[in-house]
Amino acid sequence: MSMIRDLRAAVRPARRREDSPYKYENDHGKAHTNSAIVDCGVYRDGRRVSDHVTPSQAMADVRGDGGFTWIGLHEPTEAEFAEIAREFGLHPLAVEDAVHAHQRPKLERYDDTLFTVFKTVHYVEHAELTATSEVVETGEVMCFTGRDFIVTVRHGGQGSLRALRHRLQDDPELLGKGPSAVLHAIADQVVDGYIAVAGAMQDDIDEVEIDVFSSGSDGKHAGAGRSAAKGGGDAAGRIYQLKREVLEFKRAVSPLLRPMQVLSERPMRLVDCDIQKYFRDVADHLARVNEQVLSFDDLLNSILQANLAQATVAQNEDMRKITSWAAIFAVPTMIAGIYGMNFEYMPELKWKYGYPLVLLVTVGICFGIHRGFKRNGWL
């Protein structure tokens, strides 16, 4: 859970407007002038050299004196993104994906621009897992990476890049590698978020597993079969909910494997060769998380099957008890039926001790049957 707290600290909401060093930031991560731009800065030799600039001014500065510009946007509209798309020559198809979002993780190349889509995943804290609990929230971060610029477009209420920007600005040597260093840092932060969420989901799965199998072990005691059958539906609901959340998590992790492999193995003019080595580490972490997610799905299937088996066993146990009591009550019913036929000549009908003897025989037979069922575990 400490990893989750660290992740939350990295993506906590923006500081108040008066404390922000950037012109574009405000309380909601939006621009002061209702713009989608969160921040726009020029970096040269790994240091931020220009603030309070527009994207066109930033590009003019970069083209004149070198360096690169990093522009961050949050949920831009088509009109808000159109000027930036024209300024940086972004491909219309990639622009459409960035504006409308809901894309699967991918890496595409358009001329001299790399378009990368990451799905961010955030663990939703909950006091108790139920059949309707939300476990993960997803968002998107899209990156347009060029020779002298990187444009990041974020969708969703989490996955902020503010803390990441500050960390990079504290490491001029790394930031001096150019836009590809920013792309790597974003990929690394996204995958670190996956690791934290995977750990938290493991805790939820372990909790459900313990509940399911502890109810199964309690089923050996009297009366626990009914409680296991009663709680089986609730456990199954929680398991199905976790399976849905794992599927959502898998949709974020699995499609990103191929893009990370490409960035770590295939030489690209837009990716610094030193930075490419760092992408290998990210790809390795991502592969490990993907294996974890696949194991989650298999484990939940096993837990669900065990839960259904326990419910079946509990139902069978109840049926055995019902059948046993029905057999016991069949004895007095049969005897009473025979002596209720009103024939004149019946055994011991006129005998003084006939009635108590029949009752005694009936009770004896019922007691014997009860002992037999008890000895065999049916009662």
CSV table of C-alpha atoms in Angstrom, one decimal:
chain,number,residue,atom,x,y,z
A,1,MET,CA,0.0,0.0,0.0
A,2,SER,CA,3.0,2.3,0.4
A,3,MET,CA,3.5,2.2,-3.4
A,4,ILE,CA,0.0,3.4,-3.8
A,5,ARG,CA,0.6,6.3,-1.5
A,6,ASP,CA,3.8,7.2,-3.4
A,7,LEU,CA,1.8,7.1,-6.6
A,8,ARG,CA,-0.9,9.3,-5.2
A,9,ALA,CA,1.7,11.8,-4.0
A,10,ALA,CA,3.1,11.9,-7.5
A,11,VAL,CA,-0.2,12.7,-9.1
A,12,ARG,CA,-1.9,14.7,-6.4
A,13,PRO,CA,-3.9,17.8,-7.6
A,14,ALA,CA,-2.1,20.9,-8.8
A,15,ARG,CA,-1.0,23.5,-6.3
A,16,ARG,CA,-3.0,26.7,-5.9
A,17,ARG,CA,-2.7,29.2,-8.7
A,18,GLU,CA,-0.8,31.8,-6.7
A,19,ASP,CA,2.0,29.2,-5.9
A,20,SER,CA,2.4,28.0,-9.5
A,21,PRO,CA,5.5,29.0,-11.5
A,22,TYR,CA,3.7,28.5,-14.8
A,23,LYS,CA,1.4,30.9,-16.5
A,24,TYR,CA,-1.0,28.2,-17.7
A,25,GLU,CA,-1.7,26.3,-14.5
A,26,ASN,CA,-4.7,27.0,-12.3
A,27,ASP,CA,-6.6,25.1,-9.6
A,28,HIS,CA,-8.1,22.7,-12.0
A,29,GLY,CA,-5.0,22.1,-14.2
A,30,LYS,CA,-6.4,24.3,-16.9
A,31,ALA,CA,-5.2,27.6,-18.3
A,32,HIS,CA,-6.3,31.0,-16.9
A,33,THR,CA,-7.9,31.9,-20.2
A,34,ASN,CA,-10.0,28.8,-20.5
A,35,SER,CA,-7.4,27.2,-22.6
A,36,ALA,CA,-6.6,23.4,-22.5
A,37,ILE,CA,-2.9,24.2,-22.2
A,38,VAL,CA,-1.6,23.2,-18.7
A,39,ASP,CA,2.0,24.2,-19.3
A,40,CYS,CA,4.3,25.4,-22.1
A,41,GLY,CA,8.0,25.7,-21.7
A,42,VAL,CA,11.2,25.8,-23.7
A,43,TYR,CA,14.2,23.7,-22.6
A,44,ARG,CA,17.8,24.1,-23.7
A,45,ASP,CA,20.7,22.0,-22.4
A,46,GLY,CA,18.4,20.3,-20.0
A,47,ARG,CA,17.2,23.5,-18.3
A,48,ARG,CA,14.0,25.5,-18.6
A,49,VAL,CA,14.9,28.8,-20.2
A,50,SER,CA,11.5,30.2,-21.1
A,51,ASP,CA,8.1,30.6,-19.3
A,52,HIS,CA,4.9,32.4,-20.1
A,53,VAL,CA,5.1,31.7,-23.8
A,54,THR,CA,2.5,30.6,-26.4
A,55,PRO,CA,3.1,27.4,-28.4
A,56,SER,CA,4.0,29.6,-31.5
A,57,GLN,CA,6.4,31.7,-29.5
A,58,ALA,CA,8.0,28.5,-28.0
A,59,MET,CA,8.5,27.0,-31.4
A,60,ALA,CA,10.0,30.2,-32.8
A,61,ASP,CA,12.4,30.3,-29.8
A,62,VAL,CA,13.4,26.6,-30.4
A,63,ARG,CA,13.9,27.0,-34.1
A,64,GLY,CA,16.0,30.1,-33.6
A,65,ASP,CA,18.2,29.1,-30.6
A,66,GLY,CA,17.8,25.3,-30.4
A,67,GLY,CA,16.5,23.1,-27.6
A,68,PHE,CA,12.9,21.7,-27.5
A,69,THR,CA,9.5,22.7,-26.2
A,70,TRP,CA,7.2,20.7,-24.0
A,71,ILE,CA,3.5,21.5,-24.2
A,72,GLY,CA,1.0,19.8,-21.9
A,73,LEU,CA,-2.7,19.9,-22.6
A,74,HIS,CA,-5.7,18.5,-20.7
A,75,GLU,CA,-8.8,17.3,-22.6
A,76,PRO,CA,-8.5,19.8,-25.5
A,77,THR,CA,-11.4,20.5,-27.9
A,78,GLU,CA,-10.8,20.3,-31.6
A,79,ALA,CA,-10.7,24.2,-31.8
A,80,GLU,CA,-8.2,24.4,-28.9
A,81,PHE,CA,-5.9,21.8,-30.5
A,82,ALA,CA,-6.2,23.0,-34.1
A,83,GLU,CA,-3.6,25.8,-33.7
A,84,ILE,CA,-1.1,23.5,-32.1
A,85,ALA,CA,-1.6,20.8,-34.7
A,86,ARG,CA,-0.9,23.4,-37.5
A,87,GLU,CA,2.1,24.8,-35.7
A,88,PHE,CA,3.8,21.4,-35.3
A,89,GLY,CA,2.5,19.8,-38.4
A,90,LEU,CA,0.7,16.9,-36.6
A,91,HIS,CA,-1.1,14.4,-38.7
A,92,PRO,CA,-5.0,14.8,-38.8
A,93,LEU,CA,-5.6,11.1,-37.9
A,94,ALA,CA,-3.4,11.4,-34.8
A,95,VAL,CA,-5.0,14.7,-33.9
A,96,GLU,CA,-8.5,13.1,-34.1
A,97,ASP,CA,-7.4,10.3,-31.8
A,98,ALA,CA,-5.9,12.8,-29.3
A,99,VAL,CA,-9.0,14.9,-29.2
A,100,HIS,CA,-11.6,12.2,-28.9
A,101,ALA,CA,-9.5,9.8,-26.8
A,102,HIS,CA,-10.7,6.2,-25.9
A,103,GLN,CA,-7.8,4.7,-27.8
A,104,ARG,CA,-6.0,1.5,-27.2
A,105,PRO,CA,-2.3,1.8,-26.2
A,106,LYS,CA,-0.2,2.1,-29.4
A,107,LEU,CA,2.8,3.6,-31.2
A,108,GLU,CA,2.5,5.1,-34.6
A,109,ARG,CA,4.8,7.1,-36.8
A,110,TYR,CA,3.6,10.0,-39.0
A,111,ASP,CA,6.5,11.5,-41.0
A,112,ASP,CA,8.9,12.9,-38.4
A,113,THR,CA,6.5,12.5,-35.5
A,114,LEU,CA,5.9,9.6,-33.1
A,115,PHE,CA,2.4,9.3,-31.7
A,116,THR,CA,2.2,7.2,-28.5
A,117,VAL,CA,-0.9,6.4,-26.5
A,118,PHE,CA,-0.7,5.3,-22.9
A,119,LYS,CA,-3.5,4.2,-20.7
A,120,THR,CA,-3.1,5.4,-17.1
A,121,VAL,CA,-4.5,3.2,-14.3
A,122,HIS,CA,-5.4,4.4,-10.8
A,123,TYR,CA,-6.3,2.2,-7.9
A,124,VAL,CA,-9.6,3.2,-6.2
A,125,GLU,CA,-9.4,2.8,-2.4
A,126,HIS,CA,-12.4,1.0,-0.9
A,127,ALA,CA,-13.1,-0.1,2.7
A,128,GLU,CA,-14.7,-3.3,1.5
A,129,LEU,CA,-14.8,-5.0,-1.8
A,130,THR,CA,-18.4,-5.6,-3.0
A,131,ALA,CA,-20.1,-6.8,-6.2
A,132,THR,CA,-20.2,-3.1,-7.4
A,133,SER,CA,-17.0,-1.8,-6.0
A,134,GLU,CA,-14.8,0.2,-8.5
A,135,VAL,CA,-11.2,-1.0,-8.2
A,136,VAL,CA,-9.4,0.8,-11.1
A,137,GLU,CA,-9.9,4.0,-12.9
A,138,THR,CA,-8.4,4.5,-16.3
A,139,GLY,CA,-7.3,7.6,-18.2
A,140,GLU,CA,-5.1,8.3,-21.2
A,141,VAL,CA,-1.9,10.2,-22.0
A,142,MET,CA,-1.0,10.8,-25.6
A,143,CYS,CA,2.4,12.0,-26.7
A,144,PHE,CA,3.4,13.7,-30.0
A,145,THR,CA,7.2,13.4,-30.1
A,146,GLY,CA,9.2,15.3,-32.7
A,147,ARG,CA,12.8,16.4,-33.2
A,148,ASP,CA,12.4,19.6,-31.2
A,149,PHE,CA,9.1,19.2,-29.4
A,150,ILE,CA,6.8,17.0,-27.4
A,151,VAL,CA,3.1,17.6,-27.0
A,152,THR,CA,1.3,15.6,-24.3
A,153,VAL,CA,-2.5,15.4,-24.2
A,154,ARG,CA,-4.1,14.0,-21.0
A,155,HIS,CA,-7.6,12.7,-20.6
A,156,GLY,CA,-9.2,11.8,-17.3
A,157,GLY,CA,-9.0,13.1,-13.8
A,158,GLN,CA,-5.8,11.3,-12.9
A,159,GLY,CA,-2.3,10.7,-14.4
A,160,SER,CA,-1.1,14.2,-13.9
A,161,LEU,CA,2.4,15.0,-15.3
A,162,ARG,CA,3.1,18.0,-13.1
A,163,ALA,CA,5.3,16.1,-10.6
A,164,LEU,CA,7.1,14.3,-13.4
A,165,ARG,CA,7.9,17.7,-15.1
A,166,HIS,CA,9.4,18.9,-11.8
A,167,ARG,CA,11.5,15.8,-11.4
A,168,LEU,CA,12.9,16.0,-14.9
A,169,GLN,CA,13.7,19.7,-14.4
A,170,ASP,CA,15.8,18.7,-11.4
A,171,ASP,CA,17.8,16.3,-13.7
A,172,PRO,CA,19.3,18.6,-16.5
A,173,GLU,CA,21.6,15.8,-17.7
A,174,LEU,CA,18.7,13.5,-18.5
A,175,LEU,CA,16.4,16.3,-19.8
A,176,GLY,CA,19.3,17.3,-22.1
A,177,LYS,CA,18.7,14.2,-24.1
A,178,GLY,CA,15.7,15.9,-25.7
A,179,PRO,CA,12.0,15.0,-26.2
A,180,SER,CA,12.7,11.2,-26.1
A,181,ALA,CA,13.8,11.6,-22.5
A,182,VAL,CA,10.4,13.1,-21.6
A,183,LEU,CA,8.7,10.2,-23.6
A,184,HIS,CA,10.7,7.7,-21.6
A,185,ALA,CA,9.8,9.4,-18.3
A,186,ILE,CA,6.1,9.3,-19.1
A,187,ALA,CA,6.3,5.6,-20.1
A,188,ASP,CA,8.2,4.9,-16.9
A,189,GLN,CA,5.6,6.7,-14.7
A,190,VAL,CA,2.7,4.9,-16.4
A,191,VAL,CA,4.3,1.5,-15.9
A,192,ASP,CA,5.2,2.3,-12.3
A,193,GLY,CA,1.5,3.1,-11.8
A,194,TYR,CA,0.7,-0.4,-13.3
A,195,ILE,CA,3.1,-2.0,-10.7
A,196,ALA,CA,1.4,-0.2,-7.8
A,197,VAL,CA,-2.1,-1.1,-9.0
A,198,ALA,CA,-1.1,-4.7,-9.6
A,199,GLY,CA,0.2,-4.9,-6.0
A,200,ALA,CA,-3.1,-3.4,-4.6
A,201,MET,CA,-5.2,-5.8,-6.7
A,202,GLN,CA,-3.2,-8.7,-5.5
A,203,ASP,CA,-4.2,-7.7,-1.9
A,204,ASP,CA,-7.9,-7.7,-3.0
A,205,ILE,CA,-7.6,-11.1,-4.6
A,206,ASP,CA,-5.8,-12.5,-1.6
A,207,GLU,CA,-8.6,-11.2,0.6
A,208,VAL,CA,-11.3,-12.8,-1.5
A,209,GLU,CA,-9.4,-16.1,-1.7
A,210,ILE,CA,-9.0,-16.2,2.1
A,211,ASP,CA,-12.8,-15.5,2.5
A,212,VAL,CA,-13.8,-18.2,0.1
A,213,PHE,CA,-11.5,-20.9,1.5
A,214,SER,CA,-12.1,-20.0,5.1
A,215,SER,CA,-15.8,-20.4,4.6
A,216,GLY,CA,-15.1,-23.8,3.0
A,217,SER,CA,-13.1,-25.0,6.0
A,218,ASP,CA,-15.8,-23.7,8.4
A,219,GLY,CA,-18.3,-25.9,6.4
A,220,LYS,CA,-17.1,-28.9,8.4
A,221,HIS,CA,-18.8,-27.6,11.5
A,222,ALA,CA,-22.5,-27.8,12.2
A,223,GLY,CA,-24.5,-25.1,10.6
A,224,ALA,CA,-21.7,-23.7,8.5
A,225,GLY,CA,-23.0,-25.3,5.4
A,226,ARG,CA,-26.0,-22.9,5.4
A,227,SER,CA,-23.8,-19.9,6.0
A,228,ALA,CA,-21.5,-21.0,3.2
A,229,ALA,CA,-24.4,-21.3,0.8
A,230,LYS,CA,-25.8,-18.0,1.9
A,231,GLY,CA,-22.5,-16.2,1.4
A,232,GLY,CA,-21.7,-17.9,-1.8
A,233,GLY,CA,-23.6,-15.5,-3.9
A,234,ASP,CA,-21.9,-12.5,-2.4
A,235,ALA,CA,-18.4,-14.1,-2.9
A,236,ALA,CA,-19.2,-14.9,-6.5
A,237,GLY,CA,-20.3,-11.3,-7.1
A,238,ARG,CA,-17.0,-10.0,-5.7
A,239,ILE,CA,-15.1,-12.4,-7.8
A,240,TYR,CA,-16.9,-11.4,-11.0
A,241,GLN,CA,-16.3,-7.7,-10.1
A,242,LEU,CA,-12.6,-8.3,-9.7
A,243,LYS,CA,-12.5,-10.2,-13.0
A,244,ARG,CA,-14.1,-7.2,-14.7
A,245,GLU,CA,-11.6,-4.9,-13.2
A,246,VAL,CA,-8.7,-7.2,-14.1
A,247,LEU,CA,-10.0,-7.2,-17.7
A,248,GLU,CA,-10.0,-3.4,-17.7
A,249,PHE,CA,-6.4,-3.4,-16.3
A,250,LYS,CA,-5.4,-6.0,-19.0
A,251,ARG,CA,-6.7,-3.7,-21.8
A,252,ALA,CA,-4.2,-1.1,-20.6
A,253,VAL,CA,-1.2,-3.3,-20.1
A,254,SER,CA,-1.2,-5.9,-22.8
A,255,PRO,CA,-1.5,-3.7,-26.0
A,256,LEU,CA,1.5,-1.6,-24.7
A,257,LEU,CA,3.9,-4.5,-24.8
A,258,ARG,CA,4.6,-4.2,-28.5
A,259,PRO,CA,5.2,-0.4,-28.5
A,260,MET,CA,7.6,-0.7,-25.7
A,261,GLN,CA,9.5,-3.5,-27.5
A,262,VAL,CA,9.7,-1.3,-30.6
A,263,LEU,CA,11.0,1.7,-28.6
A,264,SER,CA,13.6,-0.4,-26.8
A,265,GLU,CA,14.8,-2.5,-29.8
A,266,ARG,CA,14.4,-0.6,-33.1
A,267,PRO,CA,16.7,2.3,-33.8
A,268,MET,CA,14.8,5.5,-34.3
A,269,ARG,CA,16.0,9.0,-35.3
A,270,LEU,CA,13.6,10.6,-32.8
A,271,VAL,CA,14.8,8.4,-29.9
A,272,ASP,CA,18.3,9.1,-28.4
A,273,CYS,CA,20.4,5.9,-28.3
A,274,ASP,CA,21.1,6.4,-24.6
A,275,ILE,CA,17.4,6.8,-23.8
A,276,GLN,CA,16.6,3.6,-25.8
A,277,LYS,CA,18.5,1.6,-23.2
A,278,TYR,CA,16.1,3.0,-20.5
A,279,PHE,CA,13.1,1.8,-22.6
A,280,ARG,CA,14.4,-1.8,-22.2
A,281,ASP,CA,14.0,-1.5,-18.5
A,282,VAL,CA,10.4,-0.1,-18.9
A,283,ALA,CA,9.6,-3.0,-21.3
A,284,ASP,CA,10.9,-5.5,-18.8
A,285,HIS,CA,8.8,-4.1,-16.0
A,286,LEU,CA,5.7,-4.0,-18.3
A,287,ALA,CA,6.2,-7.6,-19.3
A,288,ARG,CA,6.3,-8.6,-15.6
A,289,VAL,CA,3.1,-6.7,-14.9
A,290,ASN,CA,1.5,-8.4,-17.9
A,291,GLU,CA,2.4,-11.8,-16.5
A,292,GLN,CA,0.9,-10.7,-13.2
A,293,VAL,CA,-2.4,-9.7,-14.8
A,294,LEU,CA,-2.6,-13.0,-16.7
A,295,SER,CA,-2.0,-14.9,-13.4
A,296,PHE,CA,-4.8,-12.8,-11.8
A,297,ASP,CA,-7.3,-14.0,-14.3
A,298,ASP,CA,-6.3,-17.6,-13.9
A,299,LEU,CA,-6.3,-17.3,-10.1
A,300,LEU,CA,-9.8,-15.7,-10.1
A,301,ASN,CA,-11.1,-18.5,-12.3
A,302,SER,CA,-9.8,-21.0,-9.8
A,303,ILE,CA,-11.3,-19.1,-6.9
A,304,LEU,CA,-14.6,-18.9,-8.7
A,305,GLN,CA,-14.7,-22.6,-9.4
A,306,ALA,CA,-13.8,-23.3,-5.8
A,307,ASN,CA,-16.6,-21.0,-4.7
A,308,LEU,CA,-19.1,-22.7,-7.0
A,309,ALA,CA,-17.9,-26.1,-5.8
A,310,GLN,CA,-18.4,-25.1,-2.2
A,311,ALA,CA,-21.9,-23.8,-2.9
A,312,THR,CA,-22.7,-27.2,-4.6
A,313,VAL,CA,-21.3,-29.1,-1.6
A,314,ALA,CA,-23.4,-27.0,0.8
A,315,GLN,CA,-26.5,-27.6,-1.3
A,316,ASN,CA,-25.8,-31.3,-1.4
A,317,GLU,CA,-25.3,-31.3,2.4
A,318,ASP,CA,-28.7,-29.6,2.9
A,319,MET,CA,-30.3,-32.2,0.5
A,320,ARG,CA,-28.8,-35.0,2.6
A,321,LYS,CA,-30.3,-33.6,5.7
A,322,ILE,CA,-33.7,-33.1,4.2
A,323,THR,CA,-33.6,-36.6,2.8
A,324,SER,CA,-32.5,-38.0,6.2
A,325,TRP,CA,-35.3,-36.3,8.1
A,326,ALA,CA,-37.8,-37.4,5.5
A,327,ALA,CA,-36.7,-41.0,5.9
A,328,ILE,CA,-37.1,-40.7,9.7
A,329,PHE,CA,-40.6,-39.2,9.5
A,330,ALA,CA,-41.6,-41.9,7.0
A,331,VAL,CA,-41.6,-44.6,9.7
A,332,PRO,CA,-44.3,-43.1,12.0
A,333,THR,CA,-46.2,-42.0,8.9
A,334,MET,CA,-46.2,-45.6,7.5
A,335,ILE,CA,-47.2,-47.2,10.9
A,336,ALA,CA,-49.9,-44.7,11.5
A,337,GLY,CA,-51.2,-45.3,8.0
A,338,ILE,CA,-51.4,-49.0,8.5
A,339,TYR,CA,-53.2,-48.8,11.8
A,340,GLY,CA,-55.5,-46.1,10.4
A,341,MET,CA,-57.1,-48.4,7.8
A,342,ASN,CA,-59.9,-49.4,10.3
A,343,PHE,CA,-59.9,-53.2,9.6
A,344,GLU,CA,-61.5,-55.2,12.4
A,345,TYR,CA,-59.0,-58.0,12.5
A,346,MET,CA,-55.5,-56.4,12.9
A,347,PRO,CA,-52.5,-57.7,14.9
A,348,GLU,CA,-52.7,-56.7,18.6
A,349,LEU,CA,-55.7,-54.4,17.9
A,350,LYS,CA,-57.5,-55.5,21.0
A,351,TRP,CA,-54.5,-56.0,23.2
A,352,LYS,CA,-54.2,-53.7,26.2
A,353,TYR,CA,-50.5,-52.8,25.6
A,354,GLY,CA,-50.7,-52.6,21.8
A,355,TYR,CA,-50.8,-48.8,21.6
A,356,PRO,CA,-47.8,-48.1,23.8
A,357,LEU,CA,-45.9,-50.9,22.1
A,358,VAL,CA,-46.5,-49.4,18.7
A,359,LEU,CA,-45.3,-46.0,19.9
A,360,LEU,CA,-42.2,-47.6,21.5
A,361,VAL,CA,-41.4,-49.5,18.3
A,362,THR,CA,-41.9,-46.4,16.2
A,363,VAL,CA,-39.6,-44.3,18.4
A,364,GLY,CA,-37.0,-47.1,18.5
A,365,ILE,CA,-36.9,-47.4,14.7
A,366,CYS,CA,-36.7,-43.6,14.3
A,367,PHE,CA,-33.9,-43.4,16.8
A,368,GLY,CA,-31.9,-46.2,15.0
A,369,ILE,CA,-32.3,-44.5,11.7
A,370,HIS,CA,-31.2,-41.2,13.2
A,371,ARG,CA,-28.1,-42.8,14.7
A,372,GLY,CA,-27.2,-44.4,11.4
A,373,PHE,CA,-27.5,-41.1,9.5
A,374,LYS,CA,-25.5,-39.3,12.2
A,375,ARG,CA,-22.7,-41.9,12.0
A,376,ASN,CA,-22.5,-41.6,8.2
A,377,GLY,CA,-22.4,-37.8,8.4
A,378,TRP,CA,-25.8,-37.1,6.9
A,379,LEU,CA,-27.0,-35.3,10.0
